[in-house]
Every structure is written in structure tokens, then in C-alpha cells.
Amino acid sequence: MKALLDHARTFGRRVEFESGEYRKLADGQYPEALFITCSDSRVIPALITGARPGEIFELRNAGNIVPPYGSPGASGEAATIEYALEVLGVQDIVVCGHSHCGAMGALKSGDDLSALPGVDAWLQLARPDLAQVLDAASDDPSLPDVAQGNIVNQLAVLRTYPMVRQRLDAGRLRLHGWYYEVDTGQVHELEGDGRFRVHTG
């Protein structure tokens, strides 16, 4: 923690705030994409994409899960999606899952999560639609089948949001599915045939 704190205390001296780039951020944000990904500390959207401050709007939670539209109660996820589309006008949404995901591992193993009721309730949102994938998935500890199946499912949930569907129908929004391998740094992109592939260059 000390190293993190030391870096935070010297951030203003280490970054060229006088260059004007950061001053412009005070005028507002104009991100290109909403990036929905896991809270996992090994997944760093700006590092993966090379994004600069102000270029991506992030939504992070355990398992990169999108709650069903109209779920009862307040939802930070629904609010973030709404704000990204209605206020910021993003034209791309990326759902990025990853290898070795603890949330997907918990779903695959079927562990008793009674000591973690919040986690259990949250994962229940993804569990039913992943049932077939969970039954058929290999024992690969990186859990590619489960993580990729979850990405596909969360994109499907996004499409049930009226504001998403309207923009898709009007050609004003694009959805992307990415699978990130934490041990190789490779990004696999979901293509039209339902397969994830690595593109280079």
C-alpha cells in the first residue's frame, strides 16, 4: 500500500499537467466506448487498449455481468449504461471477460457460497444462462469456455435494454465481445460466426 500511496502523492509531479491535455479534461469527457469488464485487478482496460484519460468509460464488477433490464432496485450497472448512451453518446460497447476469472470459477465449481451471500446473489444473475456451458466446460483452469459463454450472454442481455436496441437498430451503436488472456495478454474478439479469434496488427 505504501508504494501506491507514494505514487498517488507524487502523481501531479510525475505527469505533465501543464501540457494542457489534463486541463481539457476539466471541460468534460467524450469517451469513445463503454468498457464493461471484471473487477479483477489483473484486468486493466487502459493498459489493454492504450486508452488515455477520457477515452473509455468503464463499468466494472465481478464477472462483467449486466443485470437484466428492469431489475428491481437501484443498479449501478443500469445507471452507467444509461449515462454512457444517453448523456455521453458512446457508439461502442465492449464486454470484456478474461481467463482465470474467479467469478466464472465459482460458477464452474459450484462451491457453497453461503458465507458470501452478496457474491452468490450476484452470480445468480449469470448462472441460469450459463448452465449448459458449465455442464460441458473442460477442466482447463483458465476457463475459456465459461468466460466466453458469459461474454456472449451479457451481450444478449445488453440487447434487451431498449436504449441499446434502439441504437443498434438505427446503426448508431456497435457491440463487441472480447476475451482477454491474463497470462499471454492476447485479446480474442467475438466474430459474426460466434467464435472468438485473435487478430494481430
Short mmCIF file of C-alpha atoms in Angstrom, two decimals:
data_model
loop_
_atom_site.label_atom_id
_atom_site.label_comp_id
_atom_site.label_asym_id
_atom_site.label_seq_id
_atom_site.Cartn_x
_atom_site.Cartn_y
_atom_site.Cartn_z
CA MET A 1 0.00 0.00 0.00
CA LYS A 2 2.89 2.36 0.72
CA ALA A 3 4.06 2.25 -2.90
CA LEU A 4 0.54 3.01 -4.13
CA LEU A 5 0.24 5.92 -1.71
CA ASP A 6 3.65 7.30 -2.66
CA HIS A 7 2.70 7.23 -6.34
CA ALA A 8 -0.61 8.94 -5.62
CA ARG A 9 1.13 11.69 -3.66
CA THR A 10 3.56 12.40 -6.48
CA PHE A 11 1.14 11.93 -9.39
CA GLY A 12 0.84 15.66 -10.03
CA ARG A 13 4.62 15.98 -10.32
CA ARG A 14 5.11 12.88 -12.46
CA VAL A 15 2.53 13.78 -15.09
CA GLU A 16 2.74 16.77 -17.39
CA PHE A 17 -0.36 18.59 -16.19
CA GLU A 18 0.96 21.79 -17.68
CA SER A 19 0.79 20.31 -21.19
CA GLY A 20 -2.90 21.18 -21.44
CA GLU A 21 -4.13 17.62 -22.01
CA TYR A 22 -5.35 17.26 -18.45
CA ARG A 23 -6.68 20.79 -18.30
CA LYS A 24 -9.02 19.95 -21.19
CA LEU A 25 -10.47 17.08 -19.16
CA ALA A 26 -11.98 19.64 -16.79
CA ASP A 27 -14.24 20.76 -19.65
CA GLY A 28 -15.94 17.36 -19.85
CA GLN A 29 -15.49 13.80 -21.03
CA TYR A 30 -16.05 12.42 -24.51
CA PRO A 31 -15.24 8.70 -24.30
CA GLU A 32 -15.29 6.59 -27.44
CA ALA A 33 -16.61 3.45 -25.78
CA LEU A 34 -18.23 1.96 -22.72
CA PHE A 35 -15.95 -0.82 -21.49
CA ILE A 36 -17.72 -3.41 -19.33
CA THR A 37 -15.28 -5.74 -17.63
CA CYS A 38 -14.48 -7.63 -14.45
CA SER A 39 -13.25 -6.02 -11.25
CA ASP A 40 -10.28 -8.41 -11.30
CA SER A 41 -7.09 -6.49 -10.52
CA ARG A 42 -5.26 -8.20 -13.39
CA VAL A 43 -7.56 -6.64 -15.99
CA ILE A 44 -6.59 -3.02 -16.66
CA PRO A 45 -8.65 -1.56 -19.52
CA ALA A 46 -6.41 1.43 -20.21
CA LEU A 47 -3.34 -0.80 -20.31
CA ILE A 48 -5.00 -3.29 -22.66
CA THR A 49 -6.43 -0.66 -25.03
CA GLY A 50 -3.82 2.06 -24.72
CA ALA A 51 -6.59 4.50 -23.84
CA ARG A 52 -5.71 7.92 -22.49
CA PRO A 53 -7.74 9.66 -19.78
CA GLY A 54 -11.19 10.49 -21.09
CA GLU A 55 -11.21 7.90 -23.89
CA ILE A 56 -13.10 4.99 -22.28
CA PHE A 57 -15.98 4.92 -19.81
CA GLU A 58 -15.57 1.93 -17.50
CA LEU A 59 -18.10 -0.33 -15.83
CA ARG A 60 -16.52 -2.99 -13.63
CA ASN A 61 -18.00 -5.69 -11.44
CA ALA A 62 -17.42 -9.32 -10.51
CA GLY A 63 -17.76 -11.36 -13.70
CA ASN A 64 -18.57 -8.44 -16.06
CA ILE A 65 -22.26 -9.14 -15.55
CA VAL A 66 -25.06 -6.97 -16.96
CA PRO A 67 -28.23 -7.19 -14.83
CA PRO A 68 -31.44 -7.88 -16.77
CA TYR A 69 -33.24 -4.75 -17.91
CA GLY A 70 -35.86 -3.60 -15.42
CA SER A 71 -34.39 -5.47 -12.46
CA PRO A 72 -35.94 -4.17 -9.23
CA GLY A 73 -33.98 -1.71 -7.12
CA ALA A 74 -31.21 0.69 -7.99
CA SER A 75 -28.46 -0.66 -10.21
CA GLY A 76 -25.09 0.99 -10.75
CA GLU A 77 -24.72 -1.07 -13.91
CA ALA A 78 -28.02 0.10 -15.43
CA ALA A 79 -27.25 3.69 -14.43
CA THR A 80 -23.81 3.55 -16.03
CA ILE A 81 -25.15 2.08 -19.28
CA GLU A 82 -27.90 4.69 -19.37
CA TYR A 83 -25.48 7.56 -18.75
CA ALA A 84 -22.97 6.29 -21.31
CA LEU A 85 -25.61 6.15 -24.03
CA GLU A 86 -27.98 8.99 -23.20
CA VAL A 87 -25.50 11.59 -21.92
CA LEU A 88 -22.08 10.68 -23.28
CA GLY A 89 -23.34 9.29 -26.58
CA VAL A 90 -20.88 6.40 -26.80
CA GLN A 91 -21.16 4.47 -30.04
CA ASP A 92 -19.37 1.29 -28.99
CA ILE A 93 -19.82 -1.04 -26.02
CA VAL A 94 -17.22 -3.69 -25.23
CA VAL A 95 -17.96 -6.59 -22.90
CA CYS A 96 -14.57 -7.95 -21.91
CA GLY A 97 -14.28 -11.17 -19.95
CA HIS A 98 -11.00 -12.80 -19.05
CA SER A 99 -9.18 -16.04 -18.34
CA HIS A 100 -8.72 -17.35 -14.79
CA CYS A 101 -11.80 -15.42 -13.62
CA GLY A 102 -12.74 -16.04 -10.01
CA ALA A 103 -16.42 -15.37 -10.64
CA MET A 104 -16.54 -17.84 -13.52
CA GLY A 105 -14.54 -20.31 -11.44
CA ALA A 106 -17.09 -20.12 -8.65
CA LEU A 107 -19.88 -20.82 -11.12
CA LYS A 108 -18.00 -23.75 -12.64
CA SER A 109 -17.05 -25.36 -9.33
CA GLY A 110 -20.50 -24.95 -7.78
CA ASP A 111 -18.87 -24.07 -4.46
CA ASP A 112 -21.03 -23.29 -1.45
CA LEU A 113 -21.15 -19.51 -1.32
CA SER A 114 -23.41 -19.20 1.72
CA ALA A 115 -20.64 -17.30 3.52
CA LEU A 116 -20.66 -14.80 0.63
CA PRO A 117 -24.36 -14.07 0.16
CA GLY A 118 -23.74 -10.94 -1.88
CA VAL A 119 -21.45 -12.79 -4.28
CA ASP A 120 -23.87 -15.70 -4.51
CA ALA A 121 -26.82 -13.42 -5.31
CA TRP A 122 -24.79 -11.53 -7.90
CA LEU A 123 -23.57 -14.68 -9.68
CA GLN A 124 -27.13 -15.98 -9.74
CA LEU A 125 -27.79 -13.39 -12.43
CA ALA A 126 -25.41 -15.22 -14.77
CA ARG A 127 -25.85 -18.83 -13.61
CA PRO A 128 -29.09 -19.88 -15.41
CA ASP A 129 -27.99 -18.80 -18.90
CA LEU A 130 -24.60 -20.45 -18.40
CA ALA A 131 -25.99 -23.80 -17.25
CA GLN A 132 -25.29 -25.67 -20.49
CA VAL A 133 -21.82 -24.18 -20.84
CA LEU A 134 -20.98 -25.03 -17.24
CA ASP A 135 -22.02 -28.65 -17.75
CA ALA A 136 -19.95 -29.03 -20.91
CA ALA A 137 -16.90 -26.94 -20.00
CA SER A 138 -13.48 -28.56 -19.80
CA ASP A 139 -11.35 -28.61 -16.67
CA ASP A 140 -8.98 -26.00 -18.12
CA PRO A 141 -8.21 -23.70 -15.15
CA SER A 142 -8.25 -20.66 -17.42
CA LEU A 143 -11.98 -21.32 -18.02
CA PRO A 144 -12.14 -20.08 -21.62
CA ASP A 145 -15.45 -21.80 -22.42
CA VAL A 146 -17.20 -20.37 -19.38
CA ALA A 147 -15.79 -16.86 -19.69
CA GLN A 148 -16.53 -16.69 -23.41
CA GLY A 149 -20.04 -18.08 -22.92
CA ASN A 150 -20.63 -15.43 -20.30
CA ILE A 151 -19.49 -12.67 -22.66
CA VAL A 152 -21.97 -13.84 -25.30
CA ASN A 153 -24.74 -13.98 -22.69
CA GLN A 154 -24.03 -10.50 -21.35
CA LEU A 155 -24.11 -9.06 -24.86
CA ALA A 156 -27.52 -10.69 -25.25
CA VAL A 157 -28.69 -9.08 -22.00
CA LEU A 158 -27.47 -5.69 -23.25
CA ARG A 159 -29.64 -6.09 -26.33
CA THR A 160 -32.73 -6.29 -24.11
CA TYR A 161 -32.16 -2.70 -22.93
CA PRO A 162 -34.49 -0.52 -25.06
CA MET A 163 -31.90 2.27 -25.40
CA VAL A 164 -29.36 -0.27 -26.66
CA ARG A 165 -31.78 -1.96 -29.04
CA GLN A 166 -32.95 1.37 -30.48
CA ARG A 167 -29.41 2.48 -31.21
CA LEU A 168 -28.47 -0.86 -32.69
CA ASP A 169 -31.50 -0.76 -34.99
CA ALA A 170 -30.59 2.78 -36.05
CA GLY A 171 -26.96 1.85 -36.72
CA ARG A 172 -25.74 4.20 -34.01
CA LEU A 173 -24.21 1.58 -31.73
CA ARG A 174 -21.85 -1.38 -32.07
CA LEU A 175 -21.40 -4.18 -29.54
CA HIS A 176 -18.12 -6.04 -29.12
CA GLY A 177 -17.17 -9.16 -27.17
CA TRP A 178 -13.56 -9.55 -26.03
CA TYR A 179 -11.86 -12.35 -24.15
CA TYR A 180 -8.58 -11.34 -22.51
CA GLU A 181 -5.95 -13.89 -21.52
CA VAL A 182 -4.18 -12.63 -18.42
CA ASP A 183 -1.17 -14.92 -18.91
CA THR A 184 -0.50 -14.05 -22.57
CA GLY A 185 -2.01 -10.59 -23.00
CA GLN A 186 -3.91 -11.78 -26.06
CA VAL A 187 -7.32 -10.34 -26.84
CA HIS A 188 -9.75 -12.67 -28.61
CA GLU A 189 -12.55 -10.88 -30.46
CA LEU A 190 -16.03 -12.31 -30.91
CA GLU A 191 -16.87 -12.59 -34.60
CA GLY A 192 -20.10 -12.99 -36.51
CA ASP A 193 -19.86 -16.78 -36.53
CA GLY A 194 -19.88 -16.85 -32.72
CA ARG A 195 -16.19 -17.74 -32.38
CA PHE A 196 -13.50 -15.77 -30.57
CA ARG A 197 -10.34 -15.11 -32.57
CA VAL A 198 -7.06 -13.30 -32.01
CA HIS A 199 -6.25 -10.55 -34.52
CA THR A 200 -2.76 -9.16 -34.84
CA GLY A 201 -1.63 -5.93 -36.44
#
